Coordinates of C-alpha atoms in Angstrom, one line a residue:
Chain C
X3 CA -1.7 17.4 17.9
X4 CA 2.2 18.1 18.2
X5 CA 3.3 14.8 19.2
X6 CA 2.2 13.1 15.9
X7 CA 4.0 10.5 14.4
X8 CA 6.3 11.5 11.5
X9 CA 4.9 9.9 8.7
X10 CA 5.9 10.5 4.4
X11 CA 3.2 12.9 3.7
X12 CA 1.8 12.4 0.1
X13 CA -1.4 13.7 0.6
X14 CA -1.7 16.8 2.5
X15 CA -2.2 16.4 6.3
X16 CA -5.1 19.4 6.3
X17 CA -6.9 17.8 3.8
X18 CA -7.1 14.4 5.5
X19 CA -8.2 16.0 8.5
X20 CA -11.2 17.9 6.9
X21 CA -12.3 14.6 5.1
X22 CA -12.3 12.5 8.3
X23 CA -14.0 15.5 10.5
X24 CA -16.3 16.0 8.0
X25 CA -17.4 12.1 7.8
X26 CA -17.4 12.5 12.1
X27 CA -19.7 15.6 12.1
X28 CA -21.8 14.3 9.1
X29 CA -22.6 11.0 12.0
X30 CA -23.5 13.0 14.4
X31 CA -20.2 12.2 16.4
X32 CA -19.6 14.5 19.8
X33 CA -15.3 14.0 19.8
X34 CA -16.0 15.1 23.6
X35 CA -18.2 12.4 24.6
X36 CA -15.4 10.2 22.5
X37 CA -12.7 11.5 24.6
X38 CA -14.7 11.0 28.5
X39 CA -15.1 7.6 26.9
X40 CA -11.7 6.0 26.1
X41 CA -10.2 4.9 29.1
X42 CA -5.9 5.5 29.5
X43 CA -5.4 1.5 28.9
X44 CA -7.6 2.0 25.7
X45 CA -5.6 5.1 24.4
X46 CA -2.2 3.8 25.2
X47 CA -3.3 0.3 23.3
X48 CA -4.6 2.3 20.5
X49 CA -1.2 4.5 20.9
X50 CA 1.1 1.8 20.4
X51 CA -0.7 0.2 17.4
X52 CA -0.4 3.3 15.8
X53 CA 3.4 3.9 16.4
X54 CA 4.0 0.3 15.3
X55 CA 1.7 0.7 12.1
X56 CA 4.0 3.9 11.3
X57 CA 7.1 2.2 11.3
X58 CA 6.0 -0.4 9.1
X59 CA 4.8 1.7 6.6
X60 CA 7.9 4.3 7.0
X61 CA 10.3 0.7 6.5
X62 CA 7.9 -0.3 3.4
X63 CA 7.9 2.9 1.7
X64 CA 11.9 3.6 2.7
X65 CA 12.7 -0.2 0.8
X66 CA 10.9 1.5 -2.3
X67 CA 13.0 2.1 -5.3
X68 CA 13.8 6.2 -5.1
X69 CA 11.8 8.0 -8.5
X70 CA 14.5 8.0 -11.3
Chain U
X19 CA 24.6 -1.8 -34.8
X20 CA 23.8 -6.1 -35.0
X21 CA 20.6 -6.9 -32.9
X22 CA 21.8 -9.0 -30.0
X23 CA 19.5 -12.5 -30.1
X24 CA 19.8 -14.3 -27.1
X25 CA 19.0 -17.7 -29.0
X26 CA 21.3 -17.1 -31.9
X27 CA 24.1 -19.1 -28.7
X28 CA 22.7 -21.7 -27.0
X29 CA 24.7 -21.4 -23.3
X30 CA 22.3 -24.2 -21.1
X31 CA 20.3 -21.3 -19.9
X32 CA 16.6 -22.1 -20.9
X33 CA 15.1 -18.8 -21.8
X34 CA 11.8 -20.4 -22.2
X35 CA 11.8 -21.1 -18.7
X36 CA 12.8 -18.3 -17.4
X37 CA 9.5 -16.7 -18.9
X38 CA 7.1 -19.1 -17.9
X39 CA 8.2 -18.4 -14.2
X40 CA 7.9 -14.5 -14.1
X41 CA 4.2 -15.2 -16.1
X42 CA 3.1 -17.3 -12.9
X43 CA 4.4 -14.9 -10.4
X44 CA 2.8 -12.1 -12.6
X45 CA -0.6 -14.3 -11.9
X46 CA -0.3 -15.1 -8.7
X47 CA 0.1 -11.7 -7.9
X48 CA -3.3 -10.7 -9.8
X49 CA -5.0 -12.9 -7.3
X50 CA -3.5 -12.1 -4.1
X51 CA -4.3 -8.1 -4.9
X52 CA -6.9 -8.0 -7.3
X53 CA -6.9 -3.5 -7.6
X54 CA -2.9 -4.2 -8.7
X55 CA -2.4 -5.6 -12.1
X56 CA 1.6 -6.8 -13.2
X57 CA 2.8 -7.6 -16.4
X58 CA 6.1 -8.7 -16.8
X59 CA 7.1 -9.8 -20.1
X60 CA 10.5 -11.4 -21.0
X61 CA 11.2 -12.3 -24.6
X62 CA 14.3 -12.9 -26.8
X63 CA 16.1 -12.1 -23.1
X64 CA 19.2 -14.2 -20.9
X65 CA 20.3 -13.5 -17.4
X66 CA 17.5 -10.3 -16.4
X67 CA 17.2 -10.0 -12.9
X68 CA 13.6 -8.5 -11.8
X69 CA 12.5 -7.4 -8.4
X70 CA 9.4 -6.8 -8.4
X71 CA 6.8 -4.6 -5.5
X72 CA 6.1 -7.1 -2.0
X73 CA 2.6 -6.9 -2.9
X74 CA 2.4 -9.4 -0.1
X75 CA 4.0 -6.9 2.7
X76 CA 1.9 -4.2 1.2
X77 CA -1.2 -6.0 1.5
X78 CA -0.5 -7.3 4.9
X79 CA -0.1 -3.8 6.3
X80 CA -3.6 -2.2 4.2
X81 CA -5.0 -5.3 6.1
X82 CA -3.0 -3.7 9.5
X83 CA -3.9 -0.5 9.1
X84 CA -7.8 -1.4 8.3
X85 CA -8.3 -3.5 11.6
X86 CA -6.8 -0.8 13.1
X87 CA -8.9 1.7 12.0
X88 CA -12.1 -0.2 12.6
X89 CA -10.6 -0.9 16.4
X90 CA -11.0 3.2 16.7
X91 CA -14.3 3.6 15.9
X92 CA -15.0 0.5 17.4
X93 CA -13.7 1.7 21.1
X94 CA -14.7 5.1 20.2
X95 CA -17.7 5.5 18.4
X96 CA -18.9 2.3 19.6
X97 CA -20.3 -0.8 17.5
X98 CA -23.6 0.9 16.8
X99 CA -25.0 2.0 13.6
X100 CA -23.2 5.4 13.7
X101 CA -20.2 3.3 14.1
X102 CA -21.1 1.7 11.3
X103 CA -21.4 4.4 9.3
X104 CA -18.6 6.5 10.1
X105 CA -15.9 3.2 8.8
X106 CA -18.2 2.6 5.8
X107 CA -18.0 6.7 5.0
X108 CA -14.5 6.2 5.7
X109 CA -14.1 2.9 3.5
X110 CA -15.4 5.0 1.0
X111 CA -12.7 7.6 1.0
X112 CA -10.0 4.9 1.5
X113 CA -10.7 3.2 -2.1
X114 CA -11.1 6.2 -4.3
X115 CA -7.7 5.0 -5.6
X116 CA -7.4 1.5 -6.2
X117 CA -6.4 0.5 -9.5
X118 CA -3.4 0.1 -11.1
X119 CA -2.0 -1.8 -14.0
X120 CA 1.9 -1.6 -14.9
X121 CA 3.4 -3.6 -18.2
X122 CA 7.1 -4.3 -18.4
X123 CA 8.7 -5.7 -21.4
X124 CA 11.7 -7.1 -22.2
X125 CA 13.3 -7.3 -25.3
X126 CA 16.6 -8.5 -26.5
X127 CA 18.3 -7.8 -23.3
X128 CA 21.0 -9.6 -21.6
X129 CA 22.3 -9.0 -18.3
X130 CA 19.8 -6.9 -17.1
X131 CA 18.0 -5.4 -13.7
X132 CA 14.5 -4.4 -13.7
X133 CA 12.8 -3.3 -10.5
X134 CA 9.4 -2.4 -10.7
X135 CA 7.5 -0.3 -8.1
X136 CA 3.5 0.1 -7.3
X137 CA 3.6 3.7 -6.5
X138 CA 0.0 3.5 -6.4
X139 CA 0.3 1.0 -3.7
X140 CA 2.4 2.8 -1.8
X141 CA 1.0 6.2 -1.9
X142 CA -2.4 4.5 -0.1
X143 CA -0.6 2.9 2.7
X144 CA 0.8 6.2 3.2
X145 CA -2.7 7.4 2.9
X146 CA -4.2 5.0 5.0
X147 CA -2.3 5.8 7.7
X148 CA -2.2 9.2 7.8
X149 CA -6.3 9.1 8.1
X150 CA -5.6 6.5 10.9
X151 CA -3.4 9.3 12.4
X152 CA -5.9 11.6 11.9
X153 CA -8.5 10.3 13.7
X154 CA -6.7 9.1 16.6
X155 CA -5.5 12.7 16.9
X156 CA -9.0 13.5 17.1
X157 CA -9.8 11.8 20.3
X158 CA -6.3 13.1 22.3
X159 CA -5.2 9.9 22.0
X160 CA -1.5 11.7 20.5

Protein backbone atom coordinates (compact mmCIF):
# COMPACT_ATOMS: atom_id res chain seq x y z
CA UNK A 1 0.00 0.00 0.00
CA UNK A 2 3.00 2.55 0.19
CA UNK A 3 4.11 2.45 -3.24
CA UNK A 4 0.75 4.01 -4.60
CA UNK A 5 0.64 6.34 -7.23
CA UNK A 6 0.45 10.01 -6.29
CA UNK A 7 -2.71 10.99 -7.54
CA UNK A 8 -4.91 14.75 -6.75
CA UNK A 9 -6.98 13.49 -3.92
CA UNK A 10 -10.52 15.14 -3.98
CA UNK A 11 -12.26 12.56 -2.36
CA UNK A 12 -10.73 11.04 0.53
CA UNK A 13 -8.58 7.95 -0.07
CA UNK A 14 -10.16 6.03 3.22
CA UNK A 15 -13.45 6.54 2.05
CA UNK A 16 -12.86 5.17 -1.39
CA UNK A 17 -11.30 2.25 0.09
CA UNK A 18 -14.33 1.35 2.42
CA UNK A 19 -16.83 1.84 -0.49
CA UNK A 20 -14.90 -0.56 -2.89
CA UNK A 21 -14.16 -3.22 0.11
CA UNK A 22 -17.51 -3.00 1.06
CA UNK A 23 -18.92 -3.75 -2.62
CA UNK A 24 -15.90 -6.78 -2.58
CA UNK A 25 -17.14 -8.36 0.80
CA UNK A 26 -20.84 -7.63 0.00
CA UNK A 27 -19.90 -10.41 -3.37
CA UNK A 28 -18.59 -12.66 -1.52
CA UNK A 29 -14.94 -11.90 -2.87
CA UNK A 30 -11.89 -13.79 -0.94
CA UNK A 31 -8.89 -10.93 -1.86
CA UNK A 32 -6.58 -14.08 -0.99
CA UNK A 33 -7.83 -16.38 -3.52
CA UNK A 34 -7.62 -12.98 -5.81
CA UNK A 35 -4.09 -12.59 -5.08
CA UNK A 36 -2.88 -16.80 -5.61
CA UNK A 37 -4.75 -16.03 -8.78
CA UNK A 38 -3.10 -13.14 -10.68
CA UNK A 39 -0.11 -14.33 -12.22
CA UNK A 40 3.35 -11.61 -12.14
CA UNK A 41 2.71 -10.89 -16.11
CA UNK A 42 -0.98 -10.14 -15.15
CA UNK A 43 -0.03 -7.73 -12.27
CA UNK A 44 2.72 -6.01 -14.00
CA UNK A 45 0.09 -5.48 -17.15
CA UNK A 46 -2.40 -4.31 -14.81
CA UNK A 47 0.57 -2.21 -13.04
CA UNK A 48 1.46 -0.29 -16.01
CA UNK A 49 -2.03 0.57 -17.10
CA UNK A 50 -2.54 1.97 -13.95
CA UNK A 51 0.72 4.23 -13.82
CA UNK A 52 -0.14 5.33 -17.38
CA UNK A 53 -3.93 6.10 -16.53
CA UNK A 54 -2.44 8.37 -13.56
CA UNK A 55 -0.51 10.41 -15.64
CA UNK A 56 -3.07 11.19 -17.85
CA UNK A 57 -5.37 12.25 -15.48
CA UNK A 58 -2.59 14.16 -13.30
CA UNK A 59 -1.68 16.02 -17.13
CA UNK A 60 -5.68 16.60 -17.60
CA UNK A 61 -6.37 17.92 -14.27
CA UNK A 62 -2.73 20.01 -14.13
CA UNK A 63 -4.05 21.87 -17.87
CA UNK A 64 -7.21 22.82 -15.70
CA UNK A 65 -7.75 26.49 -15.07
CA UNK A 66 -6.46 27.00 -11.17
CA UNK A 67 -9.94 28.16 -8.94
CA UNK A 68 -9.96 32.06 -8.97
CA UNK B 1 -20.37 55.68 -18.06
CA UNK B 2 -21.63 55.19 -22.27
CA UNK B 3 -22.57 51.35 -22.81
CA UNK B 4 -20.02 50.09 -25.24
CA UNK B 5 -22.18 48.48 -28.43
CA UNK B 6 -20.16 46.50 -30.53
CA UNK B 7 -22.53 47.20 -33.59
CA UNK B 8 -22.76 50.89 -33.13
CA UNK B 9 -18.83 50.47 -35.63
CA UNK B 10 -19.04 48.15 -38.14
CA UNK B 11 -15.04 46.88 -38.45
CA UNK B 12 -15.65 43.60 -41.05
CA UNK B 13 -15.82 41.37 -38.08
CA UNK B 14 -19.20 39.54 -38.34
CA UNK B 15 -20.50 39.28 -34.79
CA UNK B 16 -23.29 37.17 -35.92
CA UNK B 17 -21.05 34.68 -36.92
CA UNK B 18 -18.98 34.53 -34.38
CA UNK B 19 -22.20 33.33 -32.33
CA UNK B 20 -23.52 30.93 -34.42
CA UNK B 21 -20.09 29.02 -34.17
CA UNK B 22 -19.68 28.84 -30.32
CA UNK B 23 -23.78 27.73 -30.40
CA UNK B 24 -22.68 24.63 -32.60
CA UNK B 25 -19.75 23.74 -30.50
CA UNK B 26 -21.94 24.29 -27.47
CA UNK B 27 -24.21 21.38 -29.22
CA UNK B 28 -21.95 19.24 -30.32
CA UNK B 29 -20.56 19.00 -27.09
CA UNK B 30 -24.16 18.05 -25.48
CA UNK B 31 -23.99 15.05 -27.68
CA UNK B 32 -20.60 13.81 -27.30
CA UNK B 33 -21.15 13.99 -23.21
CA UNK B 34 -24.62 13.87 -22.64
CA UNK B 35 -24.22 14.23 -18.13
CA UNK B 36 -22.28 17.74 -19.17
CA UNK B 37 -24.40 20.47 -20.40
CA UNK B 38 -22.53 24.06 -22.01
CA UNK B 39 -24.01 27.15 -22.68
CA UNK B 40 -22.02 29.71 -24.12
CA UNK B 41 -23.81 32.75 -25.12
CA UNK B 42 -22.20 35.71 -26.95
CA UNK B 43 -24.24 38.76 -27.74
CA UNK B 44 -23.67 42.41 -28.46
CA UNK B 45 -19.72 41.07 -28.24
CA UNK B 46 -16.26 41.59 -30.85
CA UNK B 47 -13.02 39.85 -30.47
CA UNK B 48 -13.85 37.23 -27.11
CA UNK B 49 -11.63 34.57 -26.98
CA UNK B 50 -13.28 31.28 -25.21
CA UNK B 51 -11.52 28.17 -24.23
CA UNK B 52 -13.58 25.95 -23.24
CA UNK B 53 -13.16 22.19 -20.98
CA UNK B 54 -11.63 19.01 -23.68
CA UNK B 55 -14.64 17.30 -22.95
CA UNK B 56 -13.25 15.11 -25.62
CA UNK B 57 -9.82 14.23 -23.63
CA UNK B 58 -12.01 13.93 -20.53
CA UNK B 59 -14.20 11.51 -21.98
CA UNK B 60 -11.60 9.58 -23.62
CA UNK B 61 -9.85 8.91 -20.33
CA UNK B 62 -13.54 8.03 -18.11
CA UNK B 63 -13.64 5.63 -21.15
CA UNK B 64 -9.68 4.56 -20.06
CA UNK B 65 -10.17 4.30 -16.75
CA UNK B 66 -13.58 2.18 -17.18
CA UNK B 67 -12.00 -0.64 -19.42
CA UNK B 68 -9.45 -0.59 -17.02
CA UNK B 69 -11.39 -1.21 -14.21
CA UNK B 70 -13.57 -3.83 -15.81
CA UNK B 71 -9.89 -5.59 -16.92
CA UNK B 72 -9.42 -5.99 -12.87
CA UNK B 73 -12.30 -7.67 -12.07
CA UNK B 74 -12.20 -9.37 -15.14
CA UNK B 75 -8.60 -11.08 -14.36
CA UNK B 76 -9.46 -11.02 -10.77
CA UNK B 77 -12.77 -11.78 -9.96
CA UNK B 78 -13.26 -13.53 -13.04
CA UNK B 79 -16.11 -13.11 -15.75
CA UNK B 80 -18.66 -14.82 -13.69
CA UNK B 81 -21.77 -13.45 -12.13
CA UNK B 82 -19.92 -12.18 -8.99
CA UNK B 83 -17.79 -10.41 -11.53
CA UNK B 84 -20.58 -9.09 -12.75
CA UNK B 85 -21.78 -7.85 -9.85
CA UNK B 86 -18.99 -6.34 -8.18
CA UNK B 87 -18.43 -3.68 -11.70
CA UNK B 88 -22.19 -3.09 -11.73
CA UNK B 89 -22.07 -2.30 -7.67
CA UNK B 90 -19.12 -0.34 -8.69
CA UNK B 91 -20.81 1.39 -11.83
CA UNK B 92 -23.18 2.38 -9.34
CA UNK B 93 -20.92 4.30 -7.12
CA UNK B 94 -19.00 5.74 -10.13
CA UNK B 95 -22.18 7.78 -11.47
CA UNK B 96 -23.59 9.13 -8.24
CA UNK B 97 -22.25 12.47 -9.73
CA UNK B 98 -22.94 12.99 -13.24
CA UNK B 99 -24.62 16.01 -14.07
CA UNK B 100 -23.64 19.30 -14.70
CA UNK B 101 -24.88 22.26 -16.58
CA UNK B 102 -22.73 25.66 -16.76
CA UNK B 103 -24.28 28.98 -18.65
CA UNK B 104 -21.80 31.64 -19.80
CA UNK B 105 -22.90 34.87 -21.10
CA UNK B 106 -21.55 37.53 -22.80
CA UNK B 107 -22.53 40.83 -22.97
CA UNK B 108 -21.24 43.92 -24.43
CA UNK B 109 -17.75 42.87 -24.14
CA UNK B 110 -14.87 43.50 -26.44
CA UNK B 111 -11.61 42.02 -26.23
CA UNK B 112 -12.25 39.40 -23.98
CA UNK B 113 -10.97 35.78 -22.47
CA UNK B 114 -13.28 33.39 -21.13
CA UNK B 115 -12.19 29.96 -20.03
CA UNK B 116 -14.61 27.72 -18.77
CA UNK B 117 -13.86 24.66 -16.64
CA UNK B 118 -16.16 21.31 -15.78
CA UNK B 119 -14.98 20.89 -12.37
CA UNK B 120 -17.57 18.31 -12.09
CA UNK B 121 -15.76 16.52 -14.86
CA UNK B 122 -12.75 16.61 -13.44
CA UNK B 123 -13.35 15.83 -9.92
CA UNK B 124 -14.74 12.10 -11.34
CA UNK B 125 -11.77 11.30 -13.30
CA UNK B 126 -9.97 12.06 -10.29
CA UNK B 127 -12.45 9.86 -8.68
CA UNK B 128 -12.44 7.28 -11.01
CA UNK B 129 -9.10 6.65 -10.62
CA UNK B 130 -8.53 6.75 -7.26
CA UNK B 131 -11.24 3.58 -6.95
CA UNK B 132 -9.17 2.10 -9.82
CA UNK B 133 -6.19 2.54 -7.39
CA UNK B 134 -7.93 1.25 -4.77
CA UNK B 135 -8.77 -1.92 -5.87
CA UNK B 136 -5.62 -2.77 -7.56
CA UNK B 137 -4.12 -2.03 -4.18
CA UNK B 138 -6.38 -4.62 -2.97
CA UNK B 139 -4.91 -7.49 -4.82
CA UNK B 140 -0.92 -6.46 -4.02
CA UNK B 141 -0.79 -5.59 -7.32
CA UNK B 142 1.10 -1.88 -5.88
Amino acid sequence: MSELPKSPKVISNKVIDLLVSDVLQKNGVNLEDVKKKLSDDQKELLRAVVEDLTAQVDEFVKKSPKKK
Amino acid sequence: MTEFRALDHWNGNNDEENEVDVEQEAKAEMTTQQQSYEWIIVKDSEYVDIHSTDTQAAISLQLGIQAAIAAVISVTIGDSDQGKNVADDIKQFMSMRQRNTQKTIIENSKGIHVTTHDTDLAVNIQAMLQILVSIVAKVDIF
